[in-house]
Coordinates of C-alpha atoms and ligand atoms in Angstrom, one line a residue:
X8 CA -5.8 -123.2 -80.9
X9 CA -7.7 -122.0 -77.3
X10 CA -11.0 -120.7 -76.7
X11 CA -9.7 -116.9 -75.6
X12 CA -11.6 -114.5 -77.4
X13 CA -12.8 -111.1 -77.3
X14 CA -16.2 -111.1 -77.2
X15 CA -17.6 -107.7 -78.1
X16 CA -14.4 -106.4 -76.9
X17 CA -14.0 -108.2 -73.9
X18 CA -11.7 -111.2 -73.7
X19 CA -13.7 -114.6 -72.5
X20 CA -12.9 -117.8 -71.7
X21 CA -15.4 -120.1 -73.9
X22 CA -18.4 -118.4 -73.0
X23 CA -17.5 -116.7 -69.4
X24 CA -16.5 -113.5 -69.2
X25 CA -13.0 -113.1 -68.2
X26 CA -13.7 -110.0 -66.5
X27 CA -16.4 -111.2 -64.4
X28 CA -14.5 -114.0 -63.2
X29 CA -11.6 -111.5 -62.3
X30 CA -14.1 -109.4 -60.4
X31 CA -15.3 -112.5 -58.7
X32 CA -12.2 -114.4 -57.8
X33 CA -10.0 -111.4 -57.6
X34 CA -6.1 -110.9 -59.0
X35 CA -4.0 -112.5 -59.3
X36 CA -5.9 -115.6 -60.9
X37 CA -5.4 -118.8 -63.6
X38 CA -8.5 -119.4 -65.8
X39 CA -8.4 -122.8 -67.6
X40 CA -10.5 -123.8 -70.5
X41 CA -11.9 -127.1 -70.0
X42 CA -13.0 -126.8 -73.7
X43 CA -9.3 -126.2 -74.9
X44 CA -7.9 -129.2 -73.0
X45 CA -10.1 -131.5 -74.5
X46 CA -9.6 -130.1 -77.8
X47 CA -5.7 -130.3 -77.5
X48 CA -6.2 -134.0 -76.3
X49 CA -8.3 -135.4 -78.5
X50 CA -6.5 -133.8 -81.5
X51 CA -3.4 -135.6 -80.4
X52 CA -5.5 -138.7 -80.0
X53 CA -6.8 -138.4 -83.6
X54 CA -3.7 -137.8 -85.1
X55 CA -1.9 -141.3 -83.7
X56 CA -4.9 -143.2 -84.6
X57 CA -2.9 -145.2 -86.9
X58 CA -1.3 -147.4 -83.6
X59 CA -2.5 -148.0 -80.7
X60 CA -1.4 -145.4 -78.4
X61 CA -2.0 -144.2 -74.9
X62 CA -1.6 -140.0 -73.7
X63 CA 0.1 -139.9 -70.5
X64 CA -0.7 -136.5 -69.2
X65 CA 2.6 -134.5 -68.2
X66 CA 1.2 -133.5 -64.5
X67 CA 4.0 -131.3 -63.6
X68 CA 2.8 -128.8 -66.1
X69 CA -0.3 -128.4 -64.6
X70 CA -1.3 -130.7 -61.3
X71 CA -4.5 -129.2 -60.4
X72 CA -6.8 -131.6 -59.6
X73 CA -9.7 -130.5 -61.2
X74 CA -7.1 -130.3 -64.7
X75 CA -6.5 -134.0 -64.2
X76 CA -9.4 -134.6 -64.0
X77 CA -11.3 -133.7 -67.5
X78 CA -8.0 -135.6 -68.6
X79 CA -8.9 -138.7 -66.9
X80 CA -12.2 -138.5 -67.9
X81 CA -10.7 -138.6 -71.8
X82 CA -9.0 -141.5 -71.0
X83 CA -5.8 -140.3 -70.3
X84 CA -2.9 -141.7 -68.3
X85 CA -0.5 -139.5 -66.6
X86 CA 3.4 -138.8 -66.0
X87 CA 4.4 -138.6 -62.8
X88 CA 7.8 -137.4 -61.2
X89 CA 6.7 -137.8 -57.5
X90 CA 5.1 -139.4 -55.3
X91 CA 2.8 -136.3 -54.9
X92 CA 2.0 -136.0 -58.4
X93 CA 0.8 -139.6 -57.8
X94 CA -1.2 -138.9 -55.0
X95 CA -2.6 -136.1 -57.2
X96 CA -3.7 -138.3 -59.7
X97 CA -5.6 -140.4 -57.4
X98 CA -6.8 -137.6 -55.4
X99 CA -7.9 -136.6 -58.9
X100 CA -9.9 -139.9 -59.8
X101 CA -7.0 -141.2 -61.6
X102 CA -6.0 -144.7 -62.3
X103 CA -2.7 -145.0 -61.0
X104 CA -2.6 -148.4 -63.3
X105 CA -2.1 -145.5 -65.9
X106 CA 1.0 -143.7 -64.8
X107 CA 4.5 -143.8 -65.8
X108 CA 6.9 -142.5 -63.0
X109 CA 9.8 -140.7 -64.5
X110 CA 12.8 -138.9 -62.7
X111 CA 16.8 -139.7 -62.0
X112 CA 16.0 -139.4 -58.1
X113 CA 13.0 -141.7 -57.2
X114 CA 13.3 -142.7 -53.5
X115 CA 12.6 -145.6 -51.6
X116 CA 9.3 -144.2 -50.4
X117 CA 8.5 -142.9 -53.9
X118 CA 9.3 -146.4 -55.5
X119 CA 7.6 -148.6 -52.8
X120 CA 4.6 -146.2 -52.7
X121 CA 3.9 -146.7 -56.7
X122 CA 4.4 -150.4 -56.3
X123 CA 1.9 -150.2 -54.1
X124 CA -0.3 -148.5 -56.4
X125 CA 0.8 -151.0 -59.5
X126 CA 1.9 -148.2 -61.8
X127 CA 1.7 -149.1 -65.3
X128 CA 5.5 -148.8 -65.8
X129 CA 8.6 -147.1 -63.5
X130 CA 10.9 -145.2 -66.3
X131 CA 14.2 -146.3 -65.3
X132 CA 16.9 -143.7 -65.2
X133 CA 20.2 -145.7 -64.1
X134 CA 21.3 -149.0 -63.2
X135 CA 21.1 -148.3 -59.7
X136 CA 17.9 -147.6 -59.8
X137 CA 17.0 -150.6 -61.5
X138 CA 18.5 -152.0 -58.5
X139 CA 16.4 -150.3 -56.4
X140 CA 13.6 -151.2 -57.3
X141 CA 13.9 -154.8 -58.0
X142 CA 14.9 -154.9 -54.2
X143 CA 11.9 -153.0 -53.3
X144 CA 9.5 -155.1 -55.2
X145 CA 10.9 -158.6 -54.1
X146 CA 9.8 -157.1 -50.6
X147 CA 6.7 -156.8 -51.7
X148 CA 7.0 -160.1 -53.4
X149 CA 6.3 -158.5 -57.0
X150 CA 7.7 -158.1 -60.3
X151 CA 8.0 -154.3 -61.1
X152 CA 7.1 -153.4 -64.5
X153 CA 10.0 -150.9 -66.1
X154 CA 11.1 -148.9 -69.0
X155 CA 14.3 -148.6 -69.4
X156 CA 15.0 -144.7 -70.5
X157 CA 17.1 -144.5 -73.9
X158 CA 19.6 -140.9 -73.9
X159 CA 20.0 -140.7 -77.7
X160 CA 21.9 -138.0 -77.5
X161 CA 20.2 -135.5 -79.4
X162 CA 20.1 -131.7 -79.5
X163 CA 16.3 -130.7 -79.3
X164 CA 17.4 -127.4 -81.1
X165 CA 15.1 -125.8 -77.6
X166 CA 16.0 -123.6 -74.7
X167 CA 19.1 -125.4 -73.0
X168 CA 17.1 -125.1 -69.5
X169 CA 14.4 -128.1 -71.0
X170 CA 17.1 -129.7 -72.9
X171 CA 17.0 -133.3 -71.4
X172 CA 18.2 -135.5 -74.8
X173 CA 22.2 -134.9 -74.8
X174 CA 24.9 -137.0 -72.9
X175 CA 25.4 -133.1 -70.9
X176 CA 22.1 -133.8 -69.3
X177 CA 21.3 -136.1 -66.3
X178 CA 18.5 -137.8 -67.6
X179 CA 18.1 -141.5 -69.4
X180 CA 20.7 -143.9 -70.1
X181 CA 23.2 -143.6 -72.9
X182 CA 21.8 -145.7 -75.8
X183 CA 24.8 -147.6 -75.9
X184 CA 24.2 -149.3 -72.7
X185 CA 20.7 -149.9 -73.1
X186 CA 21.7 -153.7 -74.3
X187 CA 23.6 -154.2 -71.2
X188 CA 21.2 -152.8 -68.7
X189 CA 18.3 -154.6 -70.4
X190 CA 20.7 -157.8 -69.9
X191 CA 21.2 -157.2 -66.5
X192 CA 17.2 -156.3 -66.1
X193 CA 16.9 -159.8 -67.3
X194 CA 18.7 -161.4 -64.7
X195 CA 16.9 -159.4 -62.1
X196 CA 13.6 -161.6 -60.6
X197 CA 11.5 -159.1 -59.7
X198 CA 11.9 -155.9 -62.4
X199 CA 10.7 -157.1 -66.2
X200 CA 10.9 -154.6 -68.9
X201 CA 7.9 -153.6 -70.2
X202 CA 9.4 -150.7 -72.2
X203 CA 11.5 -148.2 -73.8
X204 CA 11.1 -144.7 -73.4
X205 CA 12.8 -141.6 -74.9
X206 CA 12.5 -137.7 -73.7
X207 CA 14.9 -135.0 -75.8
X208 CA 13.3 -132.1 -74.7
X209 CA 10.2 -129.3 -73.9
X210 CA 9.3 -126.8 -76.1
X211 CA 10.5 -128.1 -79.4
X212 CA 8.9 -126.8 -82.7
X213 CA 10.7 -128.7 -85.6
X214 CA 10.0 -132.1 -86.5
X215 CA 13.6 -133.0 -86.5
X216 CA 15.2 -133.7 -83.5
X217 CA 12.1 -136.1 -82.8
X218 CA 12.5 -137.8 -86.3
X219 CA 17.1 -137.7 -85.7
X220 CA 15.6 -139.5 -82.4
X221 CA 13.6 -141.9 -83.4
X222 CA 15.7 -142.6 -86.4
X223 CA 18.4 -143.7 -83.8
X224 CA 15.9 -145.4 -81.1
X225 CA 14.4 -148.1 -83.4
X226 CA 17.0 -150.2 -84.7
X227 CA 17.6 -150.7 -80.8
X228 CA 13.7 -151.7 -80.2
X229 CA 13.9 -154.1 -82.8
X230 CA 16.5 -156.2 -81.1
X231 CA 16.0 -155.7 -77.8
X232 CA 12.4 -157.1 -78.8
X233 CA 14.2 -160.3 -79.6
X234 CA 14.8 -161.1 -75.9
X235 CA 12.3 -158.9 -74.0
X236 CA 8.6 -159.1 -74.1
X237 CA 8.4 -155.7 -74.8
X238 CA 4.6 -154.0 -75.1
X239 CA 5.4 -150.2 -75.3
X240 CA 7.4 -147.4 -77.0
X241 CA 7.0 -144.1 -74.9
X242 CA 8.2 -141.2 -77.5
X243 CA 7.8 -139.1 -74.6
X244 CA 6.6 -135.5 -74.5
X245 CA 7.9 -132.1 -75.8
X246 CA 6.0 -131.0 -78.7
X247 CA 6.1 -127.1 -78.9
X248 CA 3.3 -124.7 -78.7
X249 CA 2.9 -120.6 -79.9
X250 CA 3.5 -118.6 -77.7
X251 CA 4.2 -115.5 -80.1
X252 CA 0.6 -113.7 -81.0
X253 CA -1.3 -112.3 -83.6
X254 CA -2.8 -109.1 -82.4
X255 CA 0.4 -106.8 -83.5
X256 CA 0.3 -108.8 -86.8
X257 CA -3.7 -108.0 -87.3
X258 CA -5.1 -111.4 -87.1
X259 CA -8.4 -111.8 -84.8
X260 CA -7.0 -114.5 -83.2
X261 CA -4.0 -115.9 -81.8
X262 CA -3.7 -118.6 -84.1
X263 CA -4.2 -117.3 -86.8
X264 CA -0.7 -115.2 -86.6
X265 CA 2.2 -116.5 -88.9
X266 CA 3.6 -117.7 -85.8
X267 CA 1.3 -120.1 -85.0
X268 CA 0.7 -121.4 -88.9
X269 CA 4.4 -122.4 -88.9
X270 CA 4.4 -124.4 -85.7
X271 CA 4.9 -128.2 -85.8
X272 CA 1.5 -129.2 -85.3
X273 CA 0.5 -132.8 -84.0
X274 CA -0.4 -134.0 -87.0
X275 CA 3.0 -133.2 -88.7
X276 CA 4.4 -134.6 -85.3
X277 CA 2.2 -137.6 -86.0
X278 CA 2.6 -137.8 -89.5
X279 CA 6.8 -137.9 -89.1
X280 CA 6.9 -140.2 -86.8
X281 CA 4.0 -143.0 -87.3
X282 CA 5.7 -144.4 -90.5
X283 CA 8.8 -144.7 -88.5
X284 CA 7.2 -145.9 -85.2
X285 CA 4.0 -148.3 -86.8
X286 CA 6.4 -151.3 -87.7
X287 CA 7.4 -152.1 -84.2
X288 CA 4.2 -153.3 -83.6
X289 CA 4.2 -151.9 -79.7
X290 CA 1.9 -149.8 -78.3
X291 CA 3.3 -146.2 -78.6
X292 CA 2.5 -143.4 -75.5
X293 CA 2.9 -139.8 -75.8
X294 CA 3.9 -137.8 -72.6
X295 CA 2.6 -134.3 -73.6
X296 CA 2.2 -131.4 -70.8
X297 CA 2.2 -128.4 -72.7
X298 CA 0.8 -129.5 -76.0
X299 CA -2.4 -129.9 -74.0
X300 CA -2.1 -126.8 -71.1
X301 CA -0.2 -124.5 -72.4
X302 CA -2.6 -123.1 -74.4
X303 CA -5.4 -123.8 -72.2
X304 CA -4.7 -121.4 -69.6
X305 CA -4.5 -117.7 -68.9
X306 CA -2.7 -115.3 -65.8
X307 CA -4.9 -112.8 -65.1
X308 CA -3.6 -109.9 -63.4
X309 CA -4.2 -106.0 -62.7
X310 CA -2.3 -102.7 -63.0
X311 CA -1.2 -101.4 -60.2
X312 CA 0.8 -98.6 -61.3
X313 CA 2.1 -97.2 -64.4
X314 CA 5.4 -95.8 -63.3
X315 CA 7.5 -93.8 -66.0
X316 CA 11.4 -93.6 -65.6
X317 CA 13.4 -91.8 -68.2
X318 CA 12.0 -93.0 -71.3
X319 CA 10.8 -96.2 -69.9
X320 CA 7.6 -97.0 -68.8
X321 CA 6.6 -99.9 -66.2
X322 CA 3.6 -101.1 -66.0
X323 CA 3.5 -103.2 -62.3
X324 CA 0.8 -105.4 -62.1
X325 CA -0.2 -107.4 -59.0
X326 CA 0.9 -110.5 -60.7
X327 CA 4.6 -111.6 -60.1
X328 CA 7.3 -114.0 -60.6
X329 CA 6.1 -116.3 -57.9
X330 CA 3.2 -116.8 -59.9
X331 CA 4.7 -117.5 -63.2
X332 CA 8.0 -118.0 -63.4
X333 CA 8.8 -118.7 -66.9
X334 CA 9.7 -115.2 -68.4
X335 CA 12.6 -115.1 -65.3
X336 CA 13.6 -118.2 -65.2
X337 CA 13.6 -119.1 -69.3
X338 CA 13.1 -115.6 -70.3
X339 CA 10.5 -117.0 -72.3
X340 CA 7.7 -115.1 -74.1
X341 CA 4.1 -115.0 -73.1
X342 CA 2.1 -112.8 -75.0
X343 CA 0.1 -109.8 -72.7
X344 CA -3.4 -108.7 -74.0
X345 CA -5.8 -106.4 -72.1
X346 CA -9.0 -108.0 -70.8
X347 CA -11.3 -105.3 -72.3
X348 CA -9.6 -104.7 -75.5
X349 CA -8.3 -101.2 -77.0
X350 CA -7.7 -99.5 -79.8
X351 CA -5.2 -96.4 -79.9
X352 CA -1.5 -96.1 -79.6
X353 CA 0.7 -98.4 -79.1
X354 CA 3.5 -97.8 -76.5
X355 CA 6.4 -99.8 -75.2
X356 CA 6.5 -100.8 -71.9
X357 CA 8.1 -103.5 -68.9
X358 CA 5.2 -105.4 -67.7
X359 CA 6.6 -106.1 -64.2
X360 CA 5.5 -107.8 -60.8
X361 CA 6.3 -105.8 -57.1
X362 CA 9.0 -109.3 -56.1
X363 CA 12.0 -107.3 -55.1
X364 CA 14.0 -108.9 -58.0
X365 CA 15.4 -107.2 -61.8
X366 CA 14.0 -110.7 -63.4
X367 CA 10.7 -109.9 -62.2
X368 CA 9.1 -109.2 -65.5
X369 CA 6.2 -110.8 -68.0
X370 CA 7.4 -108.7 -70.5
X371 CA 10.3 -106.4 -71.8
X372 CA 9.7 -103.1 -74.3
X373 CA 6.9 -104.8 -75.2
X374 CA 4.3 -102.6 -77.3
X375 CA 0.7 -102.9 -75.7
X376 CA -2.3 -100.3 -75.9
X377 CA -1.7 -97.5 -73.2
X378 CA -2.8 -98.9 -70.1
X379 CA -3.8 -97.5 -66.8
X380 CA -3.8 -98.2 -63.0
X381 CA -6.8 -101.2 -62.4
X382 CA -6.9 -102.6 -66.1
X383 CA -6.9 -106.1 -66.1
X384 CA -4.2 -107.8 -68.2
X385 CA -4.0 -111.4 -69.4
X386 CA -0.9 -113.1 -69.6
X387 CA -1.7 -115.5 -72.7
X388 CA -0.4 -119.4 -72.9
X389 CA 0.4 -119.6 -69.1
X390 CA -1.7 -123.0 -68.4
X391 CA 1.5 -124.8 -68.5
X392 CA 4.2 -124.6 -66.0
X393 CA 2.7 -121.7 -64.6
X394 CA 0.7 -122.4 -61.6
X395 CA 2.7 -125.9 -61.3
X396 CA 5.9 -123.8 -60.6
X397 CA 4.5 -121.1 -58.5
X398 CA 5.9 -120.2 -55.2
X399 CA 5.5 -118.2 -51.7
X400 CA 8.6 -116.2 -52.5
X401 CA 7.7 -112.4 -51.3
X402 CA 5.4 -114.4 -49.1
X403 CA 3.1 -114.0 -51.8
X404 CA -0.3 -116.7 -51.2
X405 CA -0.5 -118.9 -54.4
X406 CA -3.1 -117.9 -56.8
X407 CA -6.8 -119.0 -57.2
X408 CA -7.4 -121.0 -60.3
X409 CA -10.8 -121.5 -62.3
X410 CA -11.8 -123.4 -64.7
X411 CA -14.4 -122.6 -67.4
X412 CA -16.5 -124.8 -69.3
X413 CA -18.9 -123.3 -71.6
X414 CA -21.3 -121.0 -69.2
X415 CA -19.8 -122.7 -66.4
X416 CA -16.8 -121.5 -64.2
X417 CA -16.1 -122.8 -60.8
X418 CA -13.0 -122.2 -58.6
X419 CA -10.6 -125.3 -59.2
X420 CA -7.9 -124.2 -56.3
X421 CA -9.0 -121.1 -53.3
X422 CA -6.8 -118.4 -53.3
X423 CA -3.8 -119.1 -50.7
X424 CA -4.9 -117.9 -47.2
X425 CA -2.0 -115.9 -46.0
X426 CA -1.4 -117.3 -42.9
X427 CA -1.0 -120.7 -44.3
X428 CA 2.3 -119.8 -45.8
X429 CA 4.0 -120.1 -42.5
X430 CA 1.3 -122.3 -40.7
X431 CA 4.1 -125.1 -40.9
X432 CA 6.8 -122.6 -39.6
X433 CA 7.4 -122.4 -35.5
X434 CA 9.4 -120.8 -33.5
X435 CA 12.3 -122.7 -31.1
X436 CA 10.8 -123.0 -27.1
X437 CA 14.7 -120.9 -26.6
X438 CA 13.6 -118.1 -28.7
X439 CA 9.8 -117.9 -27.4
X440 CA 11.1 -117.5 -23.9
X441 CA 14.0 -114.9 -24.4
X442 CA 12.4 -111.3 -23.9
X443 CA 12.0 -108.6 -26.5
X444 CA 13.6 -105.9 -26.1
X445 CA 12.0 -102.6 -25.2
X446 CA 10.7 -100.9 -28.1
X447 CA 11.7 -97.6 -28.6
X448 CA 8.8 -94.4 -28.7
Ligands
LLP19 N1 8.1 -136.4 -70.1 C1 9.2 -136.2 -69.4 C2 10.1 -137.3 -69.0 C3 9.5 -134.9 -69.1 O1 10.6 -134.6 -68.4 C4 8.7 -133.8 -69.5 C5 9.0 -132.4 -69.2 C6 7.5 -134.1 -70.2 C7 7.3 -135.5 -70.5 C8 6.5 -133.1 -70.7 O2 7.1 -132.2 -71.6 P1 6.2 -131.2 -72.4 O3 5.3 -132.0 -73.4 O4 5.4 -130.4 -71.5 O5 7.2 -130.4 -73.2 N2 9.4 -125.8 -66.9 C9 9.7 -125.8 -68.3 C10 9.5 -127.1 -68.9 C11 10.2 -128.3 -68.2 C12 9.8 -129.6 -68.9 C13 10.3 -130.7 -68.0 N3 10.0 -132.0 -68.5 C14 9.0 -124.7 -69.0 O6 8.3 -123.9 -68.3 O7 9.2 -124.4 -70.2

């Protein structure tokens, strides 16, 4: 559910105009609904009321400051992969006392700087890291907080990029050794566990794999609680969100399409796993990113040219694969809407970007009202991993981002000034001082 909707036939964002904002902040451009967020947060909230439960934030879906923000002001914690994303939090107004720090690679900087900050809990990935870290906190003459990270070996039935459950993947720690890593974390002075935590996957709509998950994860809670003060359960993130629309089906709105009534919703999410979870007696977190931004954001973008080849037709826009990577890189689906809607034919169409690539698409022989050269497009469901995974590739600035809340809209990130891109870049004292040549008439 998201607050884009056609107003009187143009699309808004809550109550701005998307339009106006695109004529304002020019193309290409994010608009995030500060309304949506909170919605998408608090309905997670209300459906784990049952336990006490915390919502650490998935910040490498969307790290925009002023994003993390309305989150902390919710009361949410975050995940954090890097010591940037950390940074980000408390640039943000965060409470790094709130994050978990996930990721098979921390380094020595990354681990001494969350010490620092007294994280609420390091997610530990391998035995050498567990190493690591207790080394870097009796330096610091501390005992590090941990979660040990349980690989249950599950298929998340998702997209085998965002697979992370399986022993094929990189991540966690194979359940059977969990009982002999939480041993040796015992005999370790300055790591103590103060958790388990569990991630299968991204983008998963069926309540199984969580439930096949869970099902295997307890029994092991329940006795390592025996000999470990544990206080948390992290079931991690992943829960799925629709991308597929309504429009071609009829309904108003996006979430009204069929798609969208047969997702896994948080509640059946909630409702599946409570029972399971509740008799542990910890206090269970939730590491959604796209659950809450996904939805909450659009790509807006204009036509540049309609070009027709044979019996295709392109439509290039002035967004690009540098600014949303996802359709390239997962081939995934983002639904594309015009910003002032249209009746009339339908016809099918590439929507591409100008990257000098074949997998610079948004969409293939996708059926959209004719459009034409300066029509603004929005490419639906894109406040997830969109903006976080942008580039300079093309030497293409990053995009501006907005965010909308009710009347108000305020820029949240400037466009990129060009000249930044390479502002770090420099050129060898050898190569400055060797002449160009002549150049020709
Ligand atoms: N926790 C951990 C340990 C994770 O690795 C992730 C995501 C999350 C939580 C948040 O997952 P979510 O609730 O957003 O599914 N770039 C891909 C998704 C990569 C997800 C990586 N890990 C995409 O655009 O689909």
């Amino acid at each position: 559910m998201h607050e884009f909707k056609y107003v009187n036939g143009k699309l808004a964002c809550e109550n701005v105009s998307v339009d106006a904002l695109a004529r304002a902040h020019g193309t290409p451009l994010y608009v995030y609904s500060q309304g949506t967020l909170a919605r998408h947060f608090q309905r997670l909230d209300a459906a784990w009321a049952a336990v006490p439960h915390g919502i650490c934030f998935a910040v490498k879906s969307n790290s925009n400051l002023a994003v993390l923000r309305v989150l902390a002001n919710l009361g949410s914690g975050f995940d954090v992969v890097s010591e940037g994303e950390l940074r980000r939090v408390c640039a943000a107004g965060g409470n790094p006392g709130t994050c978990i720090f996930a990721g098979v690679g921390k380094t020595q900087a990354e681990i001494d700087y969350a010490l620092q900050q007294e994280i609420y809990a390091f997610n530990v990935e391998s035995e050498a890291e567990l190493e690591r870290i207790d080394r870097l906190a009796a330096r610091r003459g501390k005992a590090a907080p941990v979660a040990l990270r349980v690989n249950p070996n599950v298929d998340a039935l998702t997209h085998a990029k965002i697979t992370t459950g399986t022993y094929l993947n990189k991540f966690g720690i194979p359940l059977e050794e969990i009982r002999g890593l939480a041993a040796r974390a015992r005999r370790l002075k300055h790591v103590r566990i103060r958790g388990l935590q569990m991630h299968i996957g991204s983008q998963i709509s069926e309540a199984k794999p969580f439930a096949v998950a869970a099902r295997k994860v307890v029994p092991l809670i329940q006795e390592l609680k025996k000999d470990h003060p544990l206080e948390f359960f992290s079931a991690g993130g992943g829960l799925g969100i629709v991308y597929e629309a309504a429009l071609e089906s009829g309904a108003e709105a996006w979430w009204e399409s069929p798609a969208a009534r047969q997702q896994l919703t948080a509640v059946d999410h909630a409702a599946d796993l409570v029972p399971m979870l509740e008799p542990l007696g910890l206090r269970i977190l939730l590491e959604p990113g796209r659950f809450i931004a996904g939805n909450a954001g659009i790509l807006v973008t204009r036509v540049e040219y309609v070009k027709r080849m044979g019996s295709k037709t392109f439509v290039i826009v002035d967004a690009a694969m540098n600014d949303l990577v996802r359709p390239a890189f997962y081939d995934a689906y983002h639904e594309i809407v015009p910003v002032a809607a249209r009746n009339g034919a339908m016809v099918a169409c590439d929507v591409v970007g100008p990257v000098c690539e074949s997998s610079d698409y948004f969409a293939r022989n996708r059926r959209l009202p004719r459009v034409q050269e300066g029509d603004l497009l929005a490419v639906m469901s894109a406040g997830a991993y969109g903006f976080s995974m942008a580039s300079n590739y093309n030497t293409r600035p990053l995009p501006a981002e907005v965010l909308v809340h009710g009347r108000l809209a305020a820029v949240a990130r400037f466009r990129q000034y060009l000249p930044r891109i390479w502002e770090a870049e420099k050129l060898p004292r050898w190569l400055k001082f060797q002449r160009l040549p002549p150049t020709r008439p």
